[in-house]
Amino acid sequence: MSKSEIISLIGRIKSEPTVTAALLDEAAVLVRRVFPKTPEVAGKADIVGQLLHMIDICLPGWTIQLTGKAQEPDGHWRCSLRETRGSDEVDVIGMGTGRSVDLALLEALLHVTEQRAAH
């Protein structure tokens, strides 16, 4: 698996207005190569819920921090995913930003996937 595929997808989602089912499915294929238990995408319903479930399955016990300012049509959202340990030192952190919650969640998950992927 090539990290460049993940980096390319991260670059593409920066210009998207929201995460579609097709985009989530494309991302899930890449994430599944690193995290084999990644669930299948269940159509167009509840993209944010599906992303949270995907993070829960792929990164059990991790902390999801989501902050933002709801401002239609473009919010300003930040998501961080970090391993929950007893100390401030964390090996892997996923950071994501986006105009919608789903974009921030997906970017953060893809950054963790990229860090865990083989060359």
CSV table of N, CA, C and O in Angstrom, one decimal:
chain,number,residue,atom,x,y,z
A,1,MET,N,0.8,-1.2,0.0
A,1,MET,CA,0.0,0.0,0.0
A,1,MET,C,0.9,1.2,0.0
A,1,MET,O,1.9,1.3,0.7
A,2,SER,N,0.5,2.2,-0.8
A,2,SER,CA,1.3,3.4,-0.9
A,2,SER,C,0.8,4.5,-0.1
A,2,SER,O,-0.4,4.8,-0.2
A,3,LYS,N,1.6,5.1,0.7
A,3,LYS,CA,1.2,6.3,1.5
A,3,LYS,C,0.8,7.4,0.5
A,3,LYS,O,-0.1,8.2,0.9
A,4,SER,N,1.3,7.4,-0.7
A,4,SER,CA,1.0,8.5,-1.6
A,4,SER,C,-0.5,8.4,-2.0
A,4,SER,O,-1.1,9.5,-2.3
A,5,GLU,N,-1.1,7.2,-2.0
A,5,GLU,CA,-2.5,7.1,-2.3
A,5,GLU,C,-3.3,7.9,-1.2
A,5,GLU,O,-4.3,8.6,-1.5
A,6,ILE,N,-2.9,7.7,0.0
A,6,ILE,CA,-3.6,8.3,1.1
A,6,ILE,C,-3.4,9.8,1.1
A,6,ILE,O,-4.4,10.6,1.2
A,7,ILE,N,-2.2,10.2,0.9
A,7,ILE,CA,-1.9,11.7,0.8
A,7,ILE,C,-2.6,12.3,-0.4
A,7,ILE,O,-3.2,13.4,-0.2
A,8,SER,N,-2.7,11.6,-1.5
A,8,SER,CA,-3.5,12.2,-2.6
A,8,SER,C,-5.0,12.3,-2.3
A,8,SER,O,-5.6,13.4,-2.6
A,9,LEU,N,-5.6,11.4,-1.6
A,9,LEU,CA,-7.0,11.5,-1.2
A,9,LEU,C,-7.2,12.6,-0.2
A,9,LEU,O,-8.1,13.4,-0.3
A,10,ILE,N,-6.2,12.8,0.8
A,10,ILE,CA,-6.3,13.9,1.7
A,10,ILE,C,-6.3,15.2,1.0
A,10,ILE,O,-7.1,16.1,1.3
A,11,GLY,N,-5.5,15.3,0.0
A,11,GLY,CA,-5.4,16.6,-0.8
A,11,GLY,C,-6.8,16.8,-1.6
A,11,GLY,O,-7.2,17.9,-1.7
A,12,ARG,N,-7.3,15.7,-2.1
A,12,ARG,CA,-8.6,15.9,-2.8
A,12,ARG,C,-9.8,16.3,-1.9
A,12,ARG,O,-10.6,17.1,-2.3
A,13,ILE,N,-9.8,15.8,-0.7
A,13,ILE,CA,-11.0,16.1,0.2
A,13,ILE,C,-10.9,17.5,0.6
A,13,ILE,O,-12.0,18.0,1.0
A,14,LYS,N,-9.8,18.2,0.6
A,14,LYS,CA,-9.7,19.6,1.0
A,14,LYS,C,-10.6,20.5,0.1
A,14,LYS,O,-11.1,21.5,0.6
A,15,SER,N,-10.9,20.1,-1.1
A,15,SER,CA,-11.7,20.9,-2.0
A,15,SER,C,-13.2,20.4,-2.0
A,15,SER,O,-14.0,21.0,-2.7
A,16,GLU,N,-13.5,19.4,-1.3
A,16,GLU,CA,-14.9,18.9,-1.3
A,16,GLU,C,-15.8,19.6,-0.3
A,16,GLU,O,-15.3,20.0,0.8
A,17,PRO,N,-17.1,19.9,-0.6
A,17,PRO,CA,-18.0,20.5,0.3
A,17,PRO,C,-18.4,19.7,1.5
A,17,PRO,O,-18.8,20.2,2.5
A,18,THR,N,-18.4,18.4,1.2
A,18,THR,CA,-18.9,17.4,2.3
A,18,THR,C,-18.4,16.0,1.8
A,18,THR,O,-17.9,15.8,0.7
A,19,VAL,N,-18.5,15.0,2.7
A,19,VAL,CA,-18.1,13.7,2.4
A,19,VAL,C,-19.4,13.0,1.8
A,19,VAL,O,-20.4,12.9,2.5
A,20,THR,N,-19.2,12.5,0.6
A,20,THR,CA,-20.3,11.7,0.0
A,20,THR,C,-20.1,10.2,0.3
A,20,THR,O,-19.0,9.8,0.8
A,21,ALA,N,-21.1,9.4,0.1
A,21,ALA,CA,-21.0,8.0,0.3
A,21,ALA,C,-19.9,7.4,-0.6
A,21,ALA,O,-19.1,6.5,-0.2
A,22,ALA,N,-19.8,7.9,-1.9
A,22,ALA,CA,-18.7,7.4,-2.8
A,22,ALA,C,-17.3,7.8,-2.2
A,22,ALA,O,-16.4,7.0,-2.3
A,23,LEU,N,-17.2,9.0,-1.7
A,23,LEU,CA,-15.9,9.4,-1.2
A,23,LEU,C,-15.5,8.6,0.1
A,23,LEU,O,-14.4,8.1,0.3
A,24,LEU,N,-16.5,8.4,0.9
A,24,LEU,CA,-16.3,7.6,2.1
A,24,LEU,C,-16.0,6.1,1.8
A,24,LEU,O,-15.1,5.5,2.4
A,25,ASP,N,-16.6,5.6,0.7
A,25,ASP,CA,-16.3,4.2,0.3
A,25,ASP,C,-14.9,4.2,-0.2
A,25,ASP,O,-14.1,3.2,0.1
A,26,GLU,N,-14.4,5.2,-1.0
A,26,GLU,CA,-13.1,5.2,-1.5
A,26,GLU,C,-12.1,5.3,-0.4
A,26,GLU,O,-11.0,4.6,-0.4
A,27,ALA,N,-12.4,6.1,0.6
A,27,ALA,CA,-11.5,6.2,1.8
A,27,ALA,C,-11.4,4.9,2.5
A,27,ALA,O,-10.4,4.4,3.0
A,28,ALA,N,-12.6,4.2,2.7
A,28,ALA,CA,-12.7,3.0,3.5
A,28,ALA,C,-11.8,1.9,2.8
A,28,ALA,O,-11.2,1.1,3.6
A,29,VAL,N,-11.7,1.9,1.5
A,29,VAL,CA,-10.9,0.9,0.9
A,29,VAL,C,-9.4,1.1,1.3
A,29,VAL,O,-8.7,0.1,1.6
A,30,LEU,N,-9.0,2.3,1.3
A,30,LEU,CA,-7.6,2.6,1.7
A,30,LEU,C,-7.4,2.3,3.2
A,30,LEU,O,-6.4,1.7,3.6
A,31,VAL,N,-8.3,2.7,4.0
A,31,VAL,CA,-8.2,2.5,5.5
A,31,VAL,C,-8.2,1.0,5.8
A,31,VAL,O,-7.4,0.5,6.6
A,32,ARG,N,-9.0,0.3,5.1
A,32,ARG,CA,-9.1,-1.2,5.3
A,32,ARG,C,-7.8,-1.9,5.0
A,32,ARG,O,-7.5,-3.0,5.6
A,33,ARG,N,-6.9,-1.4,4.2
A,33,ARG,CA,-5.6,-2.0,3.9
A,33,ARG,C,-4.7,-1.9,5.2
A,33,ARG,O,-3.9,-2.8,5.3
A,34,VAL,N,-5.0,-0.9,6.0
A,34,VAL,CA,-4.2,-0.8,7.2
A,34,VAL,C,-4.9,-1.3,8.4
A,34,VAL,O,-4.4,-2.0,9.3
A,35,PHE,N,-6.2,-1.1,8.4
A,35,PHE,CA,-7.1,-1.6,9.5
A,35,PHE,C,-8.2,-2.5,8.9
A,35,PHE,O,-9.2,-2.1,8.5
A,36,PRO,N,-7.8,-3.8,8.8
A,36,PRO,CA,-8.7,-4.8,8.1
A,36,PRO,C,-10.1,-4.9,8.6
A,36,PRO,O,-11.0,-5.3,7.9
A,37,LYS,N,-10.4,-4.5,9.9
A,37,LYS,CA,-11.8,-4.6,10.4
A,37,LYS,C,-12.6,-3.4,10.0
A,37,LYS,O,-13.8,-3.3,10.5
A,38,THR,N,-12.1,-2.5,9.2
A,38,THR,CA,-12.9,-1.3,8.8
A,38,THR,C,-14.3,-1.7,8.2
A,38,THR,O,-14.3,-2.6,7.3
A,39,PRO,N,-15.3,-1.2,8.8
A,39,PRO,CA,-16.7,-1.6,8.3
A,39,PRO,C,-17.0,-1.1,6.9
A,39,PRO,O,-16.4,-0.1,6.4
A,40,GLU,N,-17.9,-1.8,6.2
A,40,GLU,CA,-18.3,-1.4,4.9
A,40,GLU,C,-19.1,-0.1,5.0
A,40,GLU,O,-19.8,0.1,6.0
A,41,VAL,N,-19.1,0.7,4.0
A,41,VAL,CA,-19.9,1.9,4.0
A,41,VAL,C,-21.4,1.5,3.7
A,41,VAL,O,-21.7,0.7,2.8
A,42,ALA,N,-22.3,2.1,4.5
A,42,ALA,CA,-23.7,1.7,4.4
A,42,ALA,C,-24.5,2.7,3.6
A,42,ALA,O,-25.5,3.3,4.2
A,43,GLY,N,-24.1,3.0,2.4
A,43,GLY,CA,-24.9,4.0,1.6
A,43,GLY,C,-24.7,5.4,2.1
A,43,GLY,O,-23.8,5.8,2.7
A,44,LYS,N,-25.8,6.2,1.7
A,44,LYS,CA,-25.7,7.6,2.0
A,44,LYS,C,-26.2,8.0,3.4
A,44,LYS,O,-26.0,9.2,3.7
A,45,ALA,N,-26.7,7.1,4.1
A,45,ALA,CA,-27.3,7.5,5.4
A,45,ALA,C,-26.2,7.8,6.5
A,45,ALA,O,-25.2,7.1,6.6
A,46,ASP,N,-26.4,8.9,7.2
A,46,ASP,CA,-25.6,9.2,8.3
A,46,ASP,C,-24.1,9.1,8.1
A,46,ASP,O,-23.4,8.2,8.8
A,47,ILE,N,-23.5,9.9,7.3
A,47,ILE,CA,-22.1,9.8,7.0
A,47,ILE,C,-21.2,10.1,8.3
A,47,ILE,O,-20.3,9.3,8.5
A,48,VAL,N,-21.6,11.0,9.1
A,48,VAL,CA,-20.9,11.3,10.3
A,48,VAL,C,-20.9,10.1,11.3
A,48,VAL,O,-19.9,9.7,11.8
A,49,GLY,N,-22.1,9.5,11.4
A,49,GLY,CA,-22.2,8.3,12.2
A,49,GLY,C,-21.4,7.2,11.7
A,49,GLY,O,-20.7,6.5,12.5
A,50,GLN,N,-21.3,7.0,10.4
A,50,GLN,CA,-20.5,6.0,9.8
A,50,GLN,C,-19.0,6.2,10.1
A,50,GLN,O,-18.2,5.3,10.4
A,51,LEU,N,-18.6,7.5,10.0
A,51,LEU,CA,-17.2,7.9,10.3
A,51,LEU,C,-16.8,7.6,11.7
A,51,LEU,O,-15.8,7.1,12.0
A,52,LEU,N,-17.7,8.0,12.6
A,52,LEU,CA,-17.5,7.7,14.0
A,52,LEU,C,-17.4,6.2,14.3
A,52,LEU,O,-16.5,5.8,15.1
A,53,HIS,N,-18.2,5.5,13.7
A,53,HIS,CA,-18.2,4.0,13.9
A,53,HIS,C,-16.9,3.5,13.3
A,53,HIS,O,-16.2,2.6,13.9
A,54,MET,N,-16.5,4.0,12.2
A,54,MET,CA,-15.2,3.5,11.5
A,54,MET,C,-14.0,3.8,12.5
A,54,MET,O,-13.2,3.0,12.7
A,55,ILE,N,-14.0,5.0,13.1
A,55,ILE,CA,-12.9,5.4,14.0
A,55,ILE,C,-13.0,4.5,15.2
A,55,ILE,O,-11.9,4.0,15.7
A,56,ASP,N,-14.2,4.2,15.7
A,56,ASP,CA,-14.3,3.4,16.9
A,56,ASP,C,-13.8,1.9,16.6
A,56,ASP,O,-13.2,1.4,17.5
A,57,ILE,N,-14.1,1.4,15.4
A,57,ILE,CA,-13.6,0.1,15.1
A,57,ILE,C,-12.1,0.0,14.8
A,57,ILE,O,-11.4,-0.9,15.3
A,58,CYS,N,-11.6,1.0,14.1
A,58,CYS,CA,-10.2,1.1,13.7
A,58,CYS,C,-9.3,1.5,14.9
A,58,CYS,O,-8.1,1.0,14.9
A,59,LEU,N,-9.8,2.4,15.7
A,59,LEU,CA,-8.9,3.0,16.7
A,59,LEU,C,-9.6,2.9,18.1
A,59,LEU,O,-9.9,3.9,18.7
A,60,PRO,N,-9.9,1.7,18.6
A,60,PRO,CA,-10.6,1.5,19.9
A,60,PRO,C,-9.8,2.2,21.0
A,60,PRO,O,-8.6,2.0,21.1
A,61,GLY,N,-10.5,2.9,21.8
A,61,GLY,CA,-9.9,3.5,23.0
A,61,GLY,C,-9.3,4.9,22.7
A,61,GLY,O,-8.8,5.5,23.6
A,62,TRP,N,-9.3,5.3,21.4
A,62,TRP,CA,-8.7,6.6,21.1
A,62,TRP,C,-9.6,7.7,21.5
A,62,TRP,O,-10.8,7.5,21.6
A,63,THR,N,-9.1,8.9,21.7
A,63,THR,CA,-9.8,10.1,22.0
A,63,THR,C,-10.1,10.9,20.8
A,63,THR,O,-9.2,11.1,20.0
A,64,ILE,N,-11.4,11.2,20.6
A,64,ILE,CA,-11.8,12.1,19.5
A,64,ILE,C,-12.1,13.5,20.1
A,64,ILE,O,-12.9,13.6,20.9
A,65,GLN,N,-11.4,14.5,19.6
A,65,GLN,CA,-11.6,15.8,20.0
A,65,GLN,C,-12.1,16.6,18.8
A,65,GLN,O,-11.4,16.7,17.8
A,66,LEU,N,-13.3,17.2,18.9
A,66,LEU,CA,-13.9,17.9,17.8
A,66,LEU,C,-14.3,19.3,18.2
A,66,LEU,O,-15.0,19.4,19.2
A,67,THR,N,-13.7,20.3,17.6
A,67,THR,CA,-14.1,21.7,17.9
A,67,THR,C,-14.4,22.4,16.6
A,67,THR,O,-14.0,22.0,15.5
A,68,GLY,N,-15.2,23.4,16.7
A,68,GLY,CA,-15.6,24.1,15.5
A,68,GLY,C,-16.5,25.2,15.8
A,68,GLY,O,-17.0,25.4,16.9
A,69,LYS,N,-16.8,25.9,14.7
A,69,LYS,CA,-17.7,27.0,14.7
A,69,LYS,C,-18.7,26.7,13.6
A,69,LYS,O,-18.4,26.7,12.4
A,70,ALA,N,-19.9,26.5,14.0
A,70,ALA,CA,-21.0,26.2,13.0
A,70,ALA,C,-21.3,27.5,12.3
A,70,ALA,O,-21.8,28.5,13.0
A,71,GLN,N,-21.0,27.6,11.1
A,71,GLN,CA,-21.2,28.8,10.3
A,71,GLN,C,-21.6,28.4,8.9
A,71,GLN,O,-20.7,28.1,8.1
A,72,GLU,N,-22.9,28.4,8.6
A,72,GLU,CA,-23.3,28.0,7.3
A,72,GLU,C,-22.9,29.1,6.2
A,72,GLU,O,-22.9,30.2,6.5
A,73,PRO,N,-22.6,28.7,5.0
A,73,PRO,CA,-22.5,27.3,4.6
A,73,PRO,C,-21.2,26.6,4.9
A,73,PRO,O,-21.0,25.4,4.7
A,74,ASP,N,-20.2,27.4,5.4
A,74,ASP,CA,-18.9,26.8,5.6
A,74,ASP,C,-18.5,27.0,7.1
A,74,ASP,O,-18.1,28.1,7.5
A,75,GLY,N,-18.5,25.9,7.9
A,75,GLY,CA,-18.1,26.0,9.2
A,75,GLY,C,-16.5,25.9,9.3
A,75,GLY,O,-15.9,25.8,8.2
A,76,HIS,N,-16.0,25.9,10.4
A,76,HIS,CA,-14.6,25.8,10.6
A,76,HIS,C,-14.4,24.7,11.7
A,76,HIS,O,-14.4,25.0,12.9
A,77,TRP,N,-14.1,23.5,11.3
A,77,TRP,CA,-14.1,22.4,12.2
A,77,TRP,C,-12.7,21.8,12.3
A,77,TRP,O,-11.9,21.8,11.2
A,78,ARG,N,-12.3,21.4,13.4
A,78,ARG,CA,-11.0,20.7,13.7
A,78,ARG,C,-11.2,19.4,14.4
A,78,ARG,O,-12.0,19.4,15.4
A,79,CYS,N,-10.5,18.4,14.0
A,79,CYS,CA,-10.7,17.1,14.7
A,79,CYS,C,-9.3,16.6,15.0
A,79,CYS,O,-8.4,16.7,14.1
A,80,SER,N,-9.1,16.1,16.2
A,80,SER,CA,-7.9,15.4,16.5
A,80,SER,C,-8.2,14.0,17.1
A,80,SER,O,-9.2,13.8,17.8
A,81,LEU,N,-7.4,13.1,16.6
A,81,LEU,CA,-7.5,11.7,17.1
A,81,LEU,C,-6.2,11.4,17.8
A,81,LEU,O,-5.2,11.5,17.2
A,82,ARG,N,-6.3,10.9,19.0
A,82,ARG,CA,-5.0,10.5,19.7
A,82,ARG,C,-5.2,9.3,20.5
A,82,ARG,O,-6.3,9.1,21.1
A,83,GLU,N,-4.1,8.5,20.6
A,83,GLU,CA,-4.1,7.3,21.4
A,83,GLU,C,-4.3,7.8,22.9
A,83,GLU,O,-3.6,8.7,23.3
A,84,THR,N,-5.1,7.2,23.6
A,84,THR,CA,-5.4,7.5,25.0
A,84,THR,C,-4.4,6.7,25.8
A,84,THR,O,-4.5,5.5,25.9
A,85,ARG,N,-3.5,7.4,26.4
A,85,ARG,CA,-2.5,6.7,27.2
A,85,ARG,C,-2.4,7.5,28.5
A,85,ARG,O,-3.0,8.6,28.6
A,86,GLY,N,-1.6,7.1,29.4
A,86,GLY,CA,-1.5,7.8,30.7
A,86,GLY,C,-0.6,9.0,30.7
A,86,GLY,O,-0.4,9.6,31.7
A,87,SER,N,0.0,9.3,29.6
A,87,SER,CA,0.9,10.4,29.5
A,87,SER,C,0.6,11.4,28.4
A,87,SER,O,-0.2,11.1,27.5
A,88,ASP,N,1.3,12.5,28.3
A,88,ASP,CA,1.2,13.4,27.3
A,88,ASP,C,1.9,13.0,26.0
A,88,ASP,O,1.7,13.6,24.9
A,89,GLU,N,2.8,12.0,26.1
A,89,GLU,CA,3.5,11.6,24.9
A,89,GLU,C,2.6,10.6,24.1
A,89,GLU,O,2.2,9.6,24.6
A,90,VAL,N,2.4,11.0,22.9
A,90,VAL,CA,1.5,10.2,22.0
A,90,VAL,C,2.3,9.9,20.7
A,90,VAL,O,2.9,10.8,20.1
A,91,ASP,N,2.3,8.6,20.3
A,91,ASP,CA,3.1,8.3,19.1
A,91,ASP,C,2.4,8.7,17.9
A,91,ASP,O,3.0,9.2,16.9
A,92,VAL,N,1.1,8.5,17.8
A,92,VAL,CA,0.3,8.8,16.6
A,92,VAL,C,-0.8,9.8,16.9
A,92,VAL,O,-1.6,9.6,17.8
A,93,ILE,N,-0.9,10.8,16.1
A,93,ILE,CA,-2.0,11.8,16.2
A,93,ILE,C,-2.5,12.0,14.8
A,93,ILE,O,-1.8,12.2,13.9
A,94,GLY,N,-3.8,12.0,14.7
A,94,GLY,CA,-4.5,12.4,13.4
A,94,GLY,C,-5.1,13.7,13.6
A,94,GLY,O,-5.9,13.9,14.5
A,95,MET,N,-4.8,14.6,12.7
A,95,MET,CA,-5.4,16.0,12.7
A,95,MET,C,-6.2,16.2,11.4
A,95,MET,O,-5.7,15.8,10.3
A,96,GLY,N,-7.4,16.8,11.5
A,96,GLY,CA,-8.1,17.1,10.3
A,96,GLY,C,-8.9,18.4,10.5
A,96,GLY,O,-9.2,18.8,11.6
A,97,THR,N,-9.0,19.1,9.4
A,97,THR,CA,-9.8,20.3,9.4
A,97,THR,C,-10.8,20.3,8.2
A,97,THR,O,-10.5,19.6,7.2
A,98,GLY,N,-11.8,21.0,8.3
A,98,GLY,CA,-12.8,21.0,7.2
A,98,GLY,C,-13.9,22.0,7.4
A,98,GLY,O,-14.2,22.4,8.5
A,99,ARG,N,-14.6,22.3,6.3
A,99,ARG,CA,-15.8,23.1,6.4
A,99,ARG,C,-17.0,22.4,7.0
A,99,ARG,O,-18.0,23.0,7.3
A,100,SER,N,-16.9,21.1,7.1
A,100,SER,CA,-18.0,20.3,7.7
A,100,SER,C,-17.3,19.3,8.7
A,100,SER,O,-16.2,18.9,8.5
A,101,VAL,N,-18.1,18.8,9.6
A,101,VAL,CA,-17.6,17.8,10.6
A,101,VAL,C,-17.1,16.6,9.9
A,101,VAL,O,-16.0,16.1,10.3
A,102,ASP,N,-17.8,16.1,8.9
A,102,ASP,CA,-17.4,14.9,8.3
A,102,ASP,C,-16.1,15.0,7.6
A,102,ASP,O,-15.3,14.1,7.6
A,103,LEU,N,-15.8,16.1,7.0
A,103,LEU,CA,-14.5,16.3,6.4
A,103,LEU,C,-13.4,16.3,7.4
A,103,LEU,O,-12.3,15.7,7.1
A,104,ALA,N,-13.6,17.0,8.5
A,104,ALA,CA,-12.5,17.0,9.6
A,104,ALA,C,-12.3,15.6,10.1
A,104,ALA,O,-11.1,15.2,10.3
A,105,LEU,N,-13.4,14.8,10.4
A,105,LEU,CA,-13.2,13.4,10.9
A,105,LEU,C,-12.5,12.6,9.9
A,105,LEU,O,-11.6,11.8,10.2
A,106,LEU,N,-12.9,12.6,8.6
A,106,LEU,CA,-12.2,11.8,7.6
A,106,LEU,C,-10.8,12.1,7.4
A,106,LEU,O,-9.9,11.2,7.3
A,107,GLU,N,-10.4,13.4,7.4
A,107,GLU,CA,-9.0,13.8,7.2
A,107,GLU,C,-8.2,13.3,8.4
A,107,GLU,O,-7.1,12.7,8.2
A,108,ALA,N,-8.7,13.4,9.6
A,108,ALA,CA,-8.0,12.9,10.8
A,108,ALA,C,-7.7,11.4,10.7
A,108,ALA,O,-6.6,10.9,10.9
A,109,LEU,N,-8.8,10.7,10.3
A,109,LEU,CA,-8.6,9.2,10.2
A,109,LEU,C,-7.6,8.9,9.1
A,109,LEU,O,-6.8,8.0,9.3
A,110,LEU,N,-7.6,9.6,8.0
A,110,LEU,CA,-6.7,9.3,6.9
A,110,LEU,C,-5.3,9.6,7.3
A,110,LEU,O,-4.3,8.9,6.9
A,111,HIS,N,-5.1,10.6,8.1
A,111,HIS,CA,-3.7,11.0,8.6
A,111,HIS,C,-3.2,9.8,9.5
A,111,HIS,O,-2.0,9.5,9.4
A,112,VAL,N,-4.0,9.3,10.4
A,112,VAL,CA,-3.6,8.2,11.2
A,112,VAL,C,-3.3,7.0,10.3
A,112,VAL,O,-2.2,6.3,10.5
A,113,THR,N,-4.1,6.7,9.4
A,113,THR,CA,-3.9,5.6,8.4
A,113,THR,C,-2.6,5.7,7.7
A,113,THR,O,-1.8,4.8,7.6
A,114,GLU,N,-2.3,6.9,7.2
A,114,GLU,CA,-1.1,7.2,6.5
A,114,GLU,C,0.2,7.0,7.4
A,114,GLU,O,1.2,6.4,7.0
A,115,GLN,N,0.1,7.4,8.7
A,115,GLN,CA,1.2,7.2,9.6
A,115,GLN,C,1.4,5.7,9.9
A,115,GLN,O,2.5,5.3,10.1
A,116,ARG,N,0.3,4.9,9.9
A,116,ARG,CA,0.4,3.5,10.2
A,116,ARG,C,0.7,2.6,9.0
A,116,ARG,O,1.0,1.4,9.1
A,117,ALA,N,0.6,3.2,7.8
A,117,ALA,CA,0.7,2.4,6.5
A,117,ALA,C,2.2,2.1,6.3
A,117,ALA,O,3.1,2.8,6.7
A,118,ALA,N,2.4,1.0,5.6
A,118,ALA,CA,3.7,0.6,5.1
A,118,ALA,C,4.1,1.6,4.0
A,118,ALA,O,3.2,2.2,3.4
A,119,HIS,N,5.3,1.6,3.7
A,119,HIS,CA,5.8,2.5,2.6
A,119,HIS,C,5.2,2.1,1.3
A,119,HIS,O,4.8,2.0,0.5
